[in-house]
Each structure stands twice: as structure tokens, then as C-alpha cells.
XYZ file of C-alpha atoms in Angstrom:
727
model
C -14.710 -40.940 -36.954
C -14.079 -39.476 -33.494
C -14.489 -41.809 -30.590
C -15.098 -41.073 -26.933
C -13.627 -43.217 -24.174
C -13.309 -43.087 -20.431
C -9.815 -43.314 -19.030
C -10.804 -44.504 -15.576
C -7.396 -45.768 -14.571
C -5.582 -42.516 -15.155
C -8.034 -39.605 -15.302
C -11.470 -40.416 -13.989
C -12.351 -36.731 -13.637
C -12.523 -35.989 -17.343
C -13.372 -37.699 -20.568
C -10.590 -37.864 -23.130
C -11.590 -37.352 -26.750
C -9.375 -39.428 -29.017
C -8.952 -39.517 -32.774
C -6.558 -40.884 -35.325
C -3.525 -38.724 -36.063
C -4.482 -38.253 -39.715
C -7.903 -36.914 -38.684
C -6.587 -33.942 -36.686
C -6.726 -31.533 -39.571
C -10.302 -32.537 -40.303
C -11.273 -31.720 -36.731
C -9.362 -28.447 -36.426
C -9.132 -27.190 -40.046
C -9.003 -23.462 -39.273
C -5.494 -23.749 -37.821
C -4.067 -25.705 -40.756
C -1.718 -23.640 -42.898
C -2.872 -22.931 -46.437
C -6.577 -23.641 -45.792
C -8.962 -20.695 -45.696
C -12.655 -20.822 -44.975
C -14.570 -18.413 -47.175
C -17.515 -17.687 -44.899
C -16.554 -15.683 -41.827
C -18.659 -16.134 -38.713
C -19.049 -12.400 -38.245
C -20.752 -12.123 -41.612
C -23.050 -14.972 -40.699
C -24.079 -13.082 -37.574
C -24.579 -9.919 -39.571
C -26.789 -11.683 -42.128
C -28.875 -13.196 -39.366
C -29.194 -9.763 -37.765
C -30.687 -8.514 -41.020
C -33.309 -11.247 -40.952
C -34.171 -10.936 -37.270
C -33.140 -7.342 -36.659
C -34.716 -6.520 -33.318
C -33.737 -9.664 -31.444
C -30.203 -9.964 -32.772
C -29.196 -6.305 -32.661
C -30.086 -6.307 -28.972
C -27.997 -9.438 -28.521
C -25.031 -8.079 -30.462
C -25.230 -4.794 -28.510
C -25.140 -6.751 -25.275
C -22.091 -8.747 -26.387
C -20.411 -5.493 -27.429
C -21.049 -4.012 -23.991
C -19.596 -7.186 -22.446
C -16.428 -6.649 -24.463
C -16.325 -2.972 -23.524
C -16.724 -3.676 -19.831
C -13.951 -6.274 -19.896
C -11.724 -3.777 -21.780
C -11.687 -5.688 -25.071
C -12.030 -2.444 -26.993
C -11.127 -3.584 -30.517
C -13.546 -6.472 -30.287
C -16.335 -4.277 -28.926
C -15.960 -1.889 -31.871
C -16.564 -4.770 -34.274
C -19.836 -5.617 -32.563
C -21.026 -1.999 -32.526
C -20.119 -1.756 -36.222
C -22.542 -4.603 -36.908
C -25.394 -2.840 -35.125
C -24.648 0.459 -36.856
C -24.655 -1.248 -40.256
C -28.119 -2.654 -39.597
C -29.662 0.216 -37.609
C -27.693 3.391 -38.332
C -30.435 5.522 -36.778
C -29.725 4.242 -33.230
C -27.732 6.562 -30.966
C -26.422 4.061 -28.411
C -24.032 2.049 -30.619
C -22.294 5.287 -31.659
C -21.940 6.233 -27.997
C -20.435 2.895 -26.994
C -18.148 2.864 -30.007
C -16.999 6.364 -29.076
C -16.214 5.158 -25.542
C -14.162 2.265 -26.948
C -12.249 4.566 -29.300
C -11.563 6.950 -26.438
C -9.967 4.125 -24.453
C -7.817 3.317 -27.492
C -6.794 7.007 -27.660
C -8.478 7.426 -31.047
C -9.654 10.882 -30.038
C -10.753 11.990 -33.497
C -12.832 8.854 -33.984
C -14.327 9.205 -30.505
C -15.251 12.831 -31.201
C -16.980 11.915 -34.455
C -18.933 9.003 -32.975
C -20.044 10.997 -29.932
C -21.238 13.706 -32.307
C -23.274 11.178 -34.308
C -24.758 9.885 -31.062
C -25.849 13.396 -30.037
C -27.311 14.068 -33.480
C -29.617 11.113 -32.914
C -30.287 11.678 -29.215
C -29.109 14.919 -27.552
C -30.109 13.667 -24.103
C -27.341 11.042 -23.700
C -25.184 13.020 -21.281
C -22.306 10.542 -21.482
C -21.800 11.500 -25.115
C -21.077 15.105 -24.089
C -18.521 13.762 -21.662
C -16.819 11.493 -24.201
C -16.708 14.174 -26.875
C -15.463 16.760 -24.404
C -12.636 14.489 -23.257
C -11.744 13.682 -26.865
C -11.712 17.355 -27.850
C -9.626 18.258 -24.823
C -7.027 15.678 -25.793
C -7.079 17.037 -29.351
C -6.386 20.566 -28.064
C -9.872 21.895 -28.895
C -10.429 23.404 -25.462
C -13.256 25.699 -26.573
C -15.134 22.739 -28.010
C -14.495 20.733 -24.848
C -15.877 23.535 -22.665
C -18.940 23.711 -24.897
C -19.519 19.970 -24.406
C -19.004 20.069 -20.657
C -21.407 23.009 -20.409
C -23.908 21.040 -22.501
C -23.624 18.066 -20.186
C -24.016 20.260 -17.103
C -27.438 21.378 -18.364
C -28.639 17.803 -17.796
C -26.362 16.921 -14.865
C -25.511 20.178 -13.040
C -23.942 18.356 -10.078
C -21.609 16.140 -12.106
C -18.084 16.558 -10.798
C -16.383 15.107 -13.874
C -17.977 17.719 -16.119
C -17.061 20.509 -13.681
C -13.506 19.291 -13.118
C -12.652 18.821 -16.800
C -14.304 22.123 -17.697
C -12.124 23.933 -15.154
C -9.002 22.243 -16.540
C -9.921 23.242 -20.098
C -10.387 26.826 -18.927
C -6.915 26.759 -17.381
C -5.513 25.423 -20.639
C -7.097 28.383 -22.426
C -5.660 30.664 -19.717
C -9.185 31.780 -18.801
C -8.126 32.001 -15.196
C -11.127 33.884 -13.818
C -13.557 31.374 -15.332
C -11.431 28.469 -14.126
C -11.288 29.817 -10.590
C -15.082 30.184 -10.559
C -15.591 26.650 -11.898
C -13.216 25.167 -9.327
C -15.061 27.077 -6.595
C -18.386 25.673 -7.814
C -16.943 22.153 -7.954
C -15.618 22.335 -4.390
C -18.826 23.919 -3.102
C -20.891 21.068 -4.544
C -18.367 18.343 -3.671
C -16.374 19.534 -0.634
C -14.977 16.051 0.029
C -13.780 15.405 -3.532
C -9.993 15.058 -3.276
C -9.311 15.429 -6.985
C -10.975 18.856 -6.985
C -8.327 20.181 -4.590
C -5.496 18.454 -6.440
C -6.624 19.898 -9.774
C -6.999 23.363 -8.293
C -3.523 23.108 -6.796
C -2.222 22.771 -10.368
C -4.198 25.868 -11.280
C -2.566 27.840 -8.467
C 0.848 26.670 -9.661
C -0.013 27.938 -13.130
C -0.630 31.308 -11.490
C 2.656 31.014 -9.514
C 0.816 30.939 -6.179
C 2.634 28.136 -4.367
C 1.067 28.985 -0.994
C -2.460 28.281 -2.252
C -1.224 25.266 -4.212
C 0.263 23.712 -1.081
C -2.884 24.560 0.885
C -5.067 22.648 -1.588
C -2.729 19.655 -1.587
C -2.714 19.648 2.210
C -6.523 19.657 2.146
C -6.591 16.707 -0.272
C -4.240 14.745 1.983
C -6.425 15.576 4.991
C -9.396 14.071 3.136
C -7.447 11.017 1.975
C -3.952 10.392 3.290
C -3.394 7.588 0.777
C -3.163 9.728 -2.359
C 0.317 9.014 -3.682
C 0.149 11.768 -6.303
C -0.631 14.372 -3.641
C 2.575 13.599 -1.761
C 4.588 13.467 -4.985
C 3.253 16.812 -6.166
C 3.859 18.419 -2.783
C 7.423 17.082 -2.887
C 8.010 18.702 -6.285
C 6.685 22.062 -5.053
C 8.880 21.939 -1.954
C 11.861 20.956 -4.084
C 11.414 23.429 -6.942
C 10.088 26.456 -5.136
C 11.063 26.081 -1.482
C 14.430 24.310 -1.931
C 13.344 22.268 1.081
C 15.060 19.074 0.005
C 14.613 17.142 3.261
C 10.840 17.670 3.384
C 10.577 16.992 -0.341
C 12.394 13.683 0.147
C 10.059 12.737 2.998
C 6.992 13.362 0.816
C 8.437 11.450 -2.128
C 9.247 8.534 0.181
C 5.613 8.523 1.283
C 4.415 8.591 -2.327
C 6.553 5.539 -3.080
C 5.248 3.665 -0.052
C 1.754 4.139 -1.438
C 2.668 3.413 -5.052
C 5.949 1.477 -5.164
C 5.811 0.816 -8.916
C 5.549 4.433 -10.113
C 8.726 5.068 -12.120
C 8.179 8.846 -12.221
C 8.439 8.976 -8.432
C 11.803 7.183 -8.454
C 13.072 9.518 -11.180
C 12.077 12.551 -9.128
C 13.469 11.124 -5.906
C 16.712 10.460 -7.746
C 16.940 14.172 -8.558
C 16.146 15.189 -4.973
C 18.807 12.862 -3.617
C 21.298 14.190 -6.146
C 20.776 17.731 -4.855
C 21.361 16.356 -1.358
C 24.702 14.885 -2.593
C 23.450 11.328 -2.069
C 24.862 9.936 -5.309
C 24.492 6.285 -4.323
C 20.887 6.806 -3.253
C 20.161 8.585 -6.498
C 21.767 5.777 -8.480
C 19.716 3.207 -6.546
C 16.544 5.006 -7.648
C 17.599 4.838 -11.294
C 18.424 1.155 -10.844
C 14.865 0.635 -9.607
C 13.375 2.509 -12.566
C 15.310 0.273 -14.946
C 14.108 -2.826 -13.072
C 10.518 -1.687 -13.650
C 11.077 -0.289 -17.143
C 14.205 -1.607 -18.827
C 13.791 0.773 -21.787
C 13.605 3.977 -19.735
C 16.094 6.208 -21.544
C 16.077 9.021 -18.978
C 17.020 6.663 -16.154
C 19.804 5.147 -18.270
C 21.190 8.576 -19.169
C 21.158 9.863 -15.605
C 22.650 6.662 -14.245
C 25.402 6.968 -16.825
C 26.255 10.461 -15.542
C 26.306 9.253 -11.941
C 28.495 6.301 -12.848
C 30.928 8.724 -14.467
C 31.080 10.722 -11.251
C 31.754 7.703 -9.028
C 34.345 6.242 -11.405
C 32.341 3.328 -12.861
C 33.443 4.209 -16.388
C 32.813 0.956 -18.225
C 29.306 0.709 -16.778
C 28.687 4.332 -17.738
C 29.684 3.517 -21.334
C 27.077 0.732 -21.301
C 24.357 3.145 -20.204
C 25.181 5.796 -22.810
C 25.428 3.140 -25.510
C 21.962 1.960 -24.532
C 20.635 5.513 -24.795
C 22.176 5.889 -28.250
C 20.552 2.662 -29.395
C 17.157 4.309 -28.926
C 18.248 7.903 -29.600
C 21.138 7.821 -32.083
C 21.089 11.633 -32.327
C 21.436 12.194 -28.589
C 24.587 14.326 -28.763
C 24.768 14.678 -24.969
C 25.105 10.910 -24.623
C 27.604 10.884 -27.502
C 29.783 13.537 -25.900
C 29.748 11.841 -22.498
C 30.599 8.504 -24.085
C 33.431 10.180 -26.003
C 34.861 11.494 -22.724
C 34.631 8.017 -21.224
C 36.323 6.379 -24.224
C 39.058 9.017 -23.929
C 39.603 8.244 -20.247
C 39.606 4.508 -20.949
C 42.260 4.887 -23.687
C 39.967 4.038 -26.618
C 40.985 7.174 -28.565
C 39.702 6.010 -31.958
C 36.173 5.526 -30.587
C 36.405 8.803 -28.658
C 37.374 10.784 -31.782
C 34.538 9.163 -33.752
C 32.006 10.330 -31.162
C 33.608 13.792 -30.909
C 33.333 14.123 -34.691
C 29.571 13.597 -34.617
C 29.084 16.052 -31.754
C 31.152 18.792 -33.379
C 29.373 18.337 -36.686
C 26.155 19.204 -34.855
C 27.744 21.841 -32.564
C 30.532 23.538 -34.587
C 30.925 26.334 -31.984
C 31.518 24.074 -28.982
C 35.024 24.933 -27.686
C 35.121 22.199 -24.997
C 34.470 19.635 -27.711
C 37.379 20.822 -29.861
C 39.696 20.896 -26.857
C 38.668 17.353 -25.815
C 39.150 16.077 -29.369
C 42.539 17.775 -29.606
C 43.703 15.853 -26.533
C 42.371 12.548 -27.895
C 44.071 13.093 -31.249
C 47.339 14.022 -29.558
C 47.245 10.838 -27.428
C 46.439 8.927 -30.610
C 49.619 10.284 -32.198
C 47.866 12.720 -34.532
C 49.801 15.808 -33.379
C 48.870 18.058 -36.312
C 45.175 17.223 -35.943
C 45.401 17.848 -32.229
C 47.072 21.210 -32.724
C 44.442 22.259 -35.257
C 41.617 21.422 -32.838
C 43.442 23.174 -30.011
C 43.698 26.390 -32.019
C 39.995 26.143 -32.946
C 39.053 25.727 -29.283
C 41.232 28.678 -28.281
C 39.656 30.915 -30.921
C 36.153 30.004 -29.776
C 37.027 30.652 -26.127
C 38.351 34.119 -27.035
C 35.237 34.841 -29.096
C 32.961 33.918 -26.188
C 34.996 36.108 -23.825
C 34.620 39.108 -26.141
C 30.859 38.529 -26.440
C 30.554 38.337 -22.661
C 32.446 41.610 -22.262
C 30.149 43.260 -24.805
C 26.981 41.830 -23.202
C 27.600 41.222 -19.470
C 24.109 39.741 -19.000
C 24.906 37.008 -21.488
C 22.520 34.295 -22.608
C 20.189 33.224 -19.806
C 20.665 29.675 -21.026
C 24.389 30.026 -20.388
C 24.030 31.503 -16.910
C 21.347 29.511 -15.098
C 19.949 30.571 -11.770
C 21.458 29.176 -8.610
C 20.624 25.552 -7.845
C 19.471 24.911 -11.426
C 22.974 24.085 -12.582
C 22.579 20.418 -11.722
C 19.763 19.547 -14.130
C 18.744 20.037 -17.750
C 15.267 19.771 -19.262
C 14.711 17.458 -22.223
C 13.995 20.377 -24.565
C 17.190 22.200 -23.561
C 19.754 21.387 -26.276
C 22.573 23.563 -24.906
C 25.557 21.198 -25.247
C 27.410 23.064 -22.487
C 25.017 21.325 -20.062
C 26.262 17.865 -21.016
C 27.112 16.984 -17.407
C 23.697 17.769 -15.872
C 21.034 15.253 -14.917
C 18.061 15.124 -17.242
C 14.538 16.036 -16.077
C 11.280 15.763 -18.004
C 9.816 18.824 -19.683
C 6.344 17.936 -18.452
C 7.233 17.593 -14.782
C 4.675 20.265 -13.995
C 1.023 21.224 -14.222
C 0.555 20.050 -17.825
C 1.324 16.412 -17.101
C -1.274 16.306 -14.354
C -3.950 17.858 -16.543
C -3.168 15.584 -19.459
C -3.493 12.539 -17.223
C -6.814 13.679 -15.808
C -8.544 13.923 -19.175
C -7.437 10.686 -20.759
C -10.928 9.242 -20.762
C -11.525 7.586 -17.416
C -14.531 9.105 -15.727
C -14.156 7.623 -12.267
C -11.646 8.585 -9.590
C -8.040 7.559 -10.067
C -7.691 6.318 -6.483
C -6.633 2.716 -6.081
C -9.635 0.534 -5.285
C -9.310 -2.230 -2.766
C -10.764 -5.281 -4.471
C -10.100 -8.982 -4.518
C -7.999 -10.636 -7.183
C -10.301 -12.053 -9.890
C -11.187 -15.715 -10.486
C -9.325 -18.028 -12.848
C -10.511 -19.577 -16.093
C -9.175 -21.582 -19.023
C -8.197 -19.509 -22.055
C -5.515 -19.167 -24.701
C -4.157 -15.717 -23.791
C -3.007 -13.822 -20.726
C -1.381 -10.481 -19.946
C 2.328 -10.375 -19.290
C 3.259 -9.595 -15.700
C 6.789 -8.243 -15.270
C 6.718 -8.788 -11.523
C 5.083 -12.194 -11.211
C 5.644 -15.339 -13.213
C 2.653 -16.239 -15.364
C 3.459 -19.959 -15.388
C 0.671 -21.706 -13.458
C 1.070 -25.455 -13.457
C -1.866 -27.815 -13.229
C -1.514 -31.555 -13.622
C -5.001 -31.784 -15.081
C -4.393 -29.006 -17.582
C -1.046 -30.445 -18.601
C -2.711 -33.775 -19.343
C -5.401 -32.099 -21.436
C -2.839 -30.148 -23.455
C -0.825 -33.295 -24.116
C -3.881 -34.955 -25.657
C -3.610 -32.534 -28.581
C -7.352 -31.854 -28.768
C -7.043 -28.095 -28.788
C -5.650 -25.899 -31.572
C -3.544 -23.898 -29.117
C -2.053 -24.445 -25.689
C -4.703 -23.865 -23.052
C -3.723 -21.717 -20.059
C -5.276 -21.066 -16.683
C -5.138 -17.416 -15.676
C -6.961 -14.619 -13.900
C -5.250 -11.971 -16.016
C -6.847 -12.270 -19.433
C -5.385 -10.374 -22.372
C -7.541 -8.443 -24.821
C -7.472 -9.790 -28.348
C -5.652 -8.105 -31.211
C -7.414 -7.613 -34.543
C -5.778 -10.699 -36.151
C -6.726 -12.781 -33.115
C -10.322 -11.570 -33.281
C -10.541 -12.503 -36.952
C -8.982 -15.870 -36.219
C -11.538 -16.756 -33.569
C -14.468 -15.573 -35.668
C -13.282 -17.967 -38.399
C -12.811 -20.661 -35.793
C -16.421 -20.283 -34.642
C -17.639 -20.950 -38.170
C -15.361 -23.963 -38.559
C -16.498 -25.578 -35.319
C -20.120 -24.915 -36.248
C -19.534 -26.888 -39.444
C -18.006 -29.749 -37.471
C -20.916 -29.762 -35.049
C -23.299 -29.882 -37.995
C -21.510 -33.001 -39.248
C -21.433 -34.751 -35.867
C -23.645 -33.061 -33.229
C -22.933 -35.760 -30.633
C -19.181 -35.119 -30.372
C -18.455 -32.920 -27.304
C -14.960 -31.835 -28.415
C -15.936 -29.134 -30.933
C -18.552 -27.778 -28.525
C -15.855 -27.231 -25.894
C -13.472 -25.679 -28.409
C -16.230 -23.417 -29.721
C -17.147 -22.377 -26.178
C -13.586 -21.061 -25.745
C -13.955 -19.015 -28.927
C -17.333 -17.642 -27.808
C -15.827 -16.709 -24.453
C -12.893 -14.948 -26.114
C -15.214 -12.845 -28.280
C -17.252 -12.059 -25.129
C -20.406 -13.936 -26.199
C -20.971 -15.453 -22.776
C -24.499 -16.709 -23.371
C -23.399 -18.797 -26.357
C -20.349 -20.041 -24.445
C -22.580 -21.300 -21.631
C -24.907 -22.999 -24.140
C -21.969 -24.887 -25.651
C -20.634 -25.873 -22.239
C -24.094 -27.144 -21.298
C -23.979 -29.345 -24.382
C -20.498 -30.637 -23.517
C -21.702 -31.627 -20.048
C -24.782 -33.333 -21.490
C -22.574 -35.405 -23.791
C -19.735 -36.015 -21.301
C -20.735 -35.369 -17.703
C -17.289 -36.010 -16.196
C -15.329 -33.434 -18.219
C -14.024 -31.224 -15.401
C -12.880 -28.372 -17.651
C -16.404 -27.730 -18.914
C -17.776 -27.358 -15.385
C -14.931 -25.056 -14.375
C -15.251 -22.725 -17.346
C -19.040 -22.706 -17.170
C -18.825 -21.504 -13.588
C -16.249 -18.855 -14.498
C -18.292 -17.560 -17.455
C -21.504 -17.462 -15.421
C -19.697 -15.486 -12.728
C -18.557 -13.028 -15.409
C -22.176 -12.619 -16.481
C -23.202 -11.859 -12.900
C -20.370 -9.345 -12.502
C -21.291 -7.576 -15.711
C -24.993 -7.424 -14.814
C -24.286 -6.028 -11.355
C -21.820 -3.479 -12.714
C -24.505 -2.086 -15.017
C -26.993 -1.818 -12.165
C -24.519 -0.106 -9.843
C -23.485 2.308 -12.594
C -27.104 3.206 -13.282
C -27.541 4.078 -9.614
C -24.268 5.993 -9.230
C -25.028 9.692 -8.566
C -21.632 10.899 -9.747
C -21.913 9.290 -13.152
C -25.032 10.305 -15.040
C -23.461 8.621 -18.040
C -24.250 5.236 -16.554
C -23.407 3.348 -19.690
C -19.970 4.933 -19.910
C -19.274 4.294 -16.264
C -20.368 0.697 -16.604
C -17.513 -0.068 -18.964
C -15.049 0.485 -16.132
C -14.174 -2.393 -13.816
C -16.474 -2.149 -10.816
C -15.399 -2.677 -7.230
C -15.750 -6.305 -6.260
C -18.467 -7.266 -3.752
C -15.972 -7.641 -0.887
C -15.997 -3.864 -0.411
C -19.372 -4.043 1.281
C -21.610 -3.259 -1.692
C -24.809 -5.269 -1.681
C -24.367 -7.667 -4.603
C -28.133 -8.006 -4.965
C -28.797 -4.264 -5.206
C -31.262 -3.526 -7.958
C -31.783 -7.217 -8.815
C -34.090 -9.928 -7.612
C -32.532 -11.519 -4.505
C -33.991 -14.860 -5.434
C -32.773 -14.753 -9.035
C -29.281 -13.655 -8.010
C -29.115 -16.312 -5.324
C -30.005 -18.965 -7.898
C -27.297 -17.697 -10.268
C -24.677 -17.877 -7.538
C -25.899 -21.326 -6.579
C -25.424 -22.604 -10.146
C -21.840 -21.313 -10.108
C -21.148 -22.957 -6.751
C -22.581 -26.279 -7.897
C -20.205 -26.327 -10.842
C -17.204 -25.698 -8.577
C -18.464 -28.394 -6.193
C -18.544 -30.787 -9.136
C -14.998 -29.843 -10.170
C -13.725 -30.456 -6.632
C -15.535 -33.786 -6.524
C -13.821 -34.883 -9.760
C -10.420 -33.274 -9.065
C -9.995 -32.685 -5.306
C -6.445 -31.412 -5.813
C -7.363 -28.756 -8.374
C -6.456 -25.672 -6.350
C -8.111 -23.080 -8.594
C -11.572 -24.506 -7.940
C -11.238 -23.761 -4.214
C -9.936 -20.279 -4.955
C -12.748 -19.480 -7.392
C -15.393 -20.877 -5.046
C -14.015 -18.649 -2.303
C -14.417 -15.628 -4.593
C -18.054 -16.529 -5.205
C -18.614 -16.847 -1.482
C -17.072 -13.412 -0.984
C -19.609 -12.077 -3.463
C -22.327 -13.709 -1.372
C -20.767 -12.254 1.801
C -20.276 -15.745 3.181
C -16.810 -14.842 4.431
C -16.269 -17.726 6.828
C -16.902 -20.224 4.032
C -14.622 -18.178 1.781
C -11.848 -18.391 4.386
C -12.160 -22.160 4.462
C -11.697 -22.347 0.693
C -8.762 -19.915 0.646
C -7.178 -21.956 3.450
C -7.466 -25.113 1.374
C -6.094 -23.363 -1.718
C -3.058 -22.186 0.250
C -2.588 -25.643 1.774
C -2.502 -27.162 -1.695
C -0.333 -24.375 -3.147
C 1.734 -22.608 -0.453
C 2.993 -19.951 -2.894
C -0.493 -18.967 -4.127
C -0.147 -15.168 -4.042
C -3.722 -14.406 -5.133
C -5.170 -16.591 -2.380
C -3.036 -14.878 0.273
C -4.106 -11.481 -1.035
C -7.818 -12.294 -1.044
C -7.688 -14.062 2.316
C -5.929 -11.023 3.722
C -8.746 -8.767 2.541
C -11.339 -11.117 4.027
C -9.553 -11.014 7.379
C -9.514 -7.210 7.225
C -13.213 -7.152 6.373
C -13.878 -9.366 9.394
C -11.874 -7.018 11.627
C -8.860 -9.307 12.061
C -6.369 -6.755 10.794
C -3.153 -8.393 11.943
C -3.980 -11.633 10.182
C -4.913 -9.590 7.152
C -1.617 -7.703 7.193
C 0.330 -10.955 7.525
C -1.400 -12.391 4.454
C -1.026 -9.181 2.463
C 2.658 -9.074 3.326
C 3.044 -12.612 1.997
C 1.120 -11.677 -1.149
C 3.441 -8.705 -1.651
C 6.468 -10.931 -1.181
C 5.047 -13.217 -3.895
C 4.593 -10.358 -6.354
C 1.258 -8.577 -5.740
C 2.727 -5.111 -5.243
C -0.582 -3.400 -4.424
C -0.516 -5.312 -1.131
C 1.963 -2.795 0.250
C -0.378 0.103 -0.463
C -3.123 -1.595 1.538
C -0.757 -2.499 4.379
C 0.262 1.149 4.551
C -3.366 2.206 4.835
C -4.043 -0.329 7.573
C -0.940 0.664 9.514
C -1.671 4.409 9.584
């Protein structure tokens, strides 16, 4: 039914699989509307696990850990569910499932699973960590402290346990205990920057800005590339010292190190506003909106600034945008009403005033403004009525002030606070003040620190990952995701695949419907293979499904079969190399995590992306040098074959260079990156990686030049690295 032919004249590097138009649905039935396959592949796996429990549960656990490591959390949970259904007495699947739920911010589920893990094995220290983090996010600080203390019995030097325990003690206002825990943490880890940054928040909680600044200064001395340290020091100087110039300098430094952090632009906008730099402040809000078009705070503040500089129509646009997302934002309504009034749109102004005064019936400025709008509209009686109401309210407020000279502290803010309003402050008299976040203080820092990541938050310097063929990729707001390849375009036009195939190095995690779809697809292709085991097409399609559900071993097996049946199909060689490299990366990450002294919960740490081998880590650590060398060699041979068949396929050179970086063969890597850039002069990833290789080889200026080009082409982290190299 399906025939195979070689298209030597046009595409000698791959074998085209052709079939009659009416046979398409027979080949790819799972994507035909209205047809459902009853047997789901996941259930097939589960049934086979029951028959061969030991072998298959180990395999399913390994696939689940693959998914967890590559941040496919929903998928990983499905695999761990299978193991738990078959062997509910095992502790490990509960632990891994808890880690996945923690990453999905399912704190209650993570707490429950970590508890079940500890019931079965109380010596898995990572479970104490996961449950403690979950409890801390749920507000159960006592329970979190209990877990951290439990973990410290088995890992007394662990800085994550100590740091989170100290934060929980601060949250319970157990200041003496927190101070002692921070002291212990710093004594055991005197070079741990985050310890000083966390303790600086503690000192702020106690209103001791001198000690807070001292700890931040110490953190910066240890690592001058900590953007948060500069940002936090800027806020302290701004809020407590009123030292606006120094605060601006620190915030500028924070943005040099992390130019995509919207919170920094928002804060710098406030600092500039206090320095009467309205245009500079507005430019910061423009930048926030470029990075996050739906940022309501930036839109609101920009609207106020536009009012002040006379850009009234643009200000109306900003307040209208705010009201689209927050229809009950009466501050935006009132400001828009004033703008409509000034622009002569009295009907719209009165409509907005009506809504504000319904919410704030004792707001004299509102009645006075509405009286003027009604009068201009020709409604003299309505205007007079509002004017009298405003006058009465003004007189009432004057009498209350005479009776109570101290007044309402909300009405009489301290000096220099009259330019801003916190989100929770609903005093309508502050309608003309810039908005600042409620959590622009110690709480936001603590909340961020306990969100479930156990390693340091510092930016790691690592190469951009290799490319592969897949159906999904993450959206990048800075860079275009369209990557053209003549070979890929030709394959897609053949119509062999159920979806458009992409080439990307930014894979997207699957949603639940997508996971279910690809599990069904696996079963469908297995049926097709059973009917015609000599047709390579369904093997290749099934390999993509296996790869997407993180079953790398099965994906490689299918790609082996494709190559046996059609040895000039370039795409099979390319993806086989990419999947094998993923397997190597995952294996090495587990070994490095097991050896990491700071993370006794090796399994939890191993789910986090590890630093790539370029950083100087021995890629063969903990593994057989010979075995690892053979694995790398198999990957390289596949890329060699791709280049032989398609010498203009730029991604093969790039990927081969990445493998050579992993082998520390940097001169060979440079040659491949050079060729990739020659073939594709706007190849940002190749510039970035080549820049890092130059830096590693000590040729810093060449490295900076390449990183600058990569930044120009959209890899923003390049600027952070350039800053580090330039200091």
C-alpha cells in the first residue's frame, strides 16, 4: 500500500515516503476527526508493567525522571502514577511526584506526596525539603520548620534547609531563633551570597537598615554580579535614606545585570519620578510594557505621567487599558473622567464620575469635578446640585479637622510619601499618585526564595542547547521562533507527518491534552507497524511521539529501525543524535547531583537543569571514560552522516559543535560554529556559544564581540556575561 522511492534528482539526502491521497487517513488515523481508538497506549504500558513488574516499573520510573529533569512536570506525574498504581509501597515515586507537583505550585499535593514518601522511607532527606517548601508556601511555618529540622538531622550542613528554616522563623516573628539560624548558616557557609541577602531582609524586618546594608554589601563583595543585591540596596537607599542618586546608580547596575526584569524598571521609574525626571520615568514604563504588554501597574503609572506632560489622548488609552483588566479600578476611572473633561467629552466624563461617586459618596473633589462637567454640558441644575454637595462635604471635612487636628494618617502622609500610593491603599484622594506594589519589601524576597528551587538563583553561564525536530516549541517574545530549513520545508510539504514539524532548541512542555494525544498516537503507530513492519514512515512518526513523552530509549530504537529500512533519511540521523545527547546529559546530571555536597537530596537536585560541560566540569565524572567516549562518538557519527547527506544543513554543524564542547574539544567546536555562522550569518545561538568558547580559551575580546552580536540578535543574557567580563 505504501511505497518507498528514492528522489535522487531532487533530494538525495533523504528517502521520501509516498502514498495515495486516499490512504492518508489509514496511515495517520489518530488525527482524523471523529475516529477514536479505544485502547490507550498508557494503559497498554500499565498492563505490561503488571505482568513484568520489576523490569517495567524501573523503566517507567526512569522515563518519569527524564520528564522531570526536562521540566515536563505533567507528563512525569503520569509516569509516577503508573508506578504507584503497581507498587504503592515504594517511597521514591511519591517523592518524585511531590517534586513535580511543587514545580507546578500544587503545594497541597506536594505536601501529601512527600508525607507518603516519608511514611515509607524516613531517610529520604529530599522529601523533608519538598514538604517543608510546600508547607512554607501554604503558610504552615511551624510545619515547615519541623521538616527543615528533620532534614538537618541527616544533613546538618545543608544550606537550603538552614536558609529556609531561618526564613520560616522570620515569618513566625521568632526573631531570636532566626538570628541564631542565620548565624549558623553563615558560619558553616561563609561564602554563600544568598545567606547574607536573606539575612538582610531579616534586618529590614527588624528596622535595622545599617545591618541590612552591611549584609548586602558583603553579598556584593562575594559576587558583584547579583542583580537582586543591587536592586534591594537601591530600594533601601530610596525608602530609608532618601538617597535618590545612589539608589538610581544601584538600580542601573541591577538592570545591566538583568535587563529583562520588569520589577527593576518599575522601581527605577519611581526613583526617577522623585528626581523629577518624568521622561526617564515614562521611558522605564514603556520598557516594562515592551516586555510585558499586560502589566497594569506600568500602564496606570504611564497614564498619570502622560497626564502631567499633556499627552491626554495617550493617557486615556492607558487608563482604558487598565479598566479592561480591572473594571472596578476607580482611580483609573476618575483620572480618565478628568481627561475626558479636559478633552471636551463631557458625556463620557460624567459617566465615569457617576461610577466613582457611587463607590465614594463622600468624595468632594469628585462632586466638584462632575458639577463642572455637567455645567459645560448644559446641565446647569445638575451642576449646581453637585456643587452644593461638594461644598457641604468640604465644610464637613474642615470641621472634623478642627475637632481632631491630627486627622487621619492616611489623609496626611509623611513627607516624600505624597508621590506614591500602595496597591492596597484605596483612599481616592490619592488618585494622582504613582502606584507601587504592596510586596515591594521583605515578603516578596522570602516568597521567591521558597518557591521550590533548591539550587542557587544566580544566573549560570552555559551554552545554548542543541536543536532537534519536534512539533512544539516555547514562545520567545524577544526572538523570532521561525527557523527556516530547506530540507525541513520539503519534508513538511510531503504531508507524511500529522503535524508541522519544527526545528528548535527551545522545546515546550506538553499540556495534558497533548500528552493524551501522543499516547494515543503511539498505540496507533504500533498498530500500523504491526500491519507493515517494513515501512519506515510510522517508525519515524512514532519516534517523535516517544521523544515527546520522554521515552528516549524507545525513540532511539525506532530511529535505528528507520535507518535500517532507509539509510539515507537525514532526519532520522539528526534526531537520533539529538536524543542520544539528551540521554548523556540526563545521565551526567544524575551523577553530578549525587556528588553535590550542597544537595543531599540528589534526586531532587537532579531534576534541575545542570550546568553544561563548557563550564569546566569533567563530563566523564563518575562514569566510565570509555563508555562515555563511545556514546559521544555515536552522536558525532550521526551528525557526520547528516552533514555528508546535507552539507548546507546549518543545525548539524551547530549541534556537532555542542557535542565537541562537551568533550572539551574546543578548537573543533570553533570550526563547527564558524561554519554554522558562515552558512547562517544571523545565527544568534552560534554566536553566543562561540563567544563562550572564546572566553573559555582566554580570548575574551573575541568572546565579547560574539556575545554582543548574540545580544543584538535577541539573546539578552549575553549582556549579563559581557558585564561580568568587563568588570
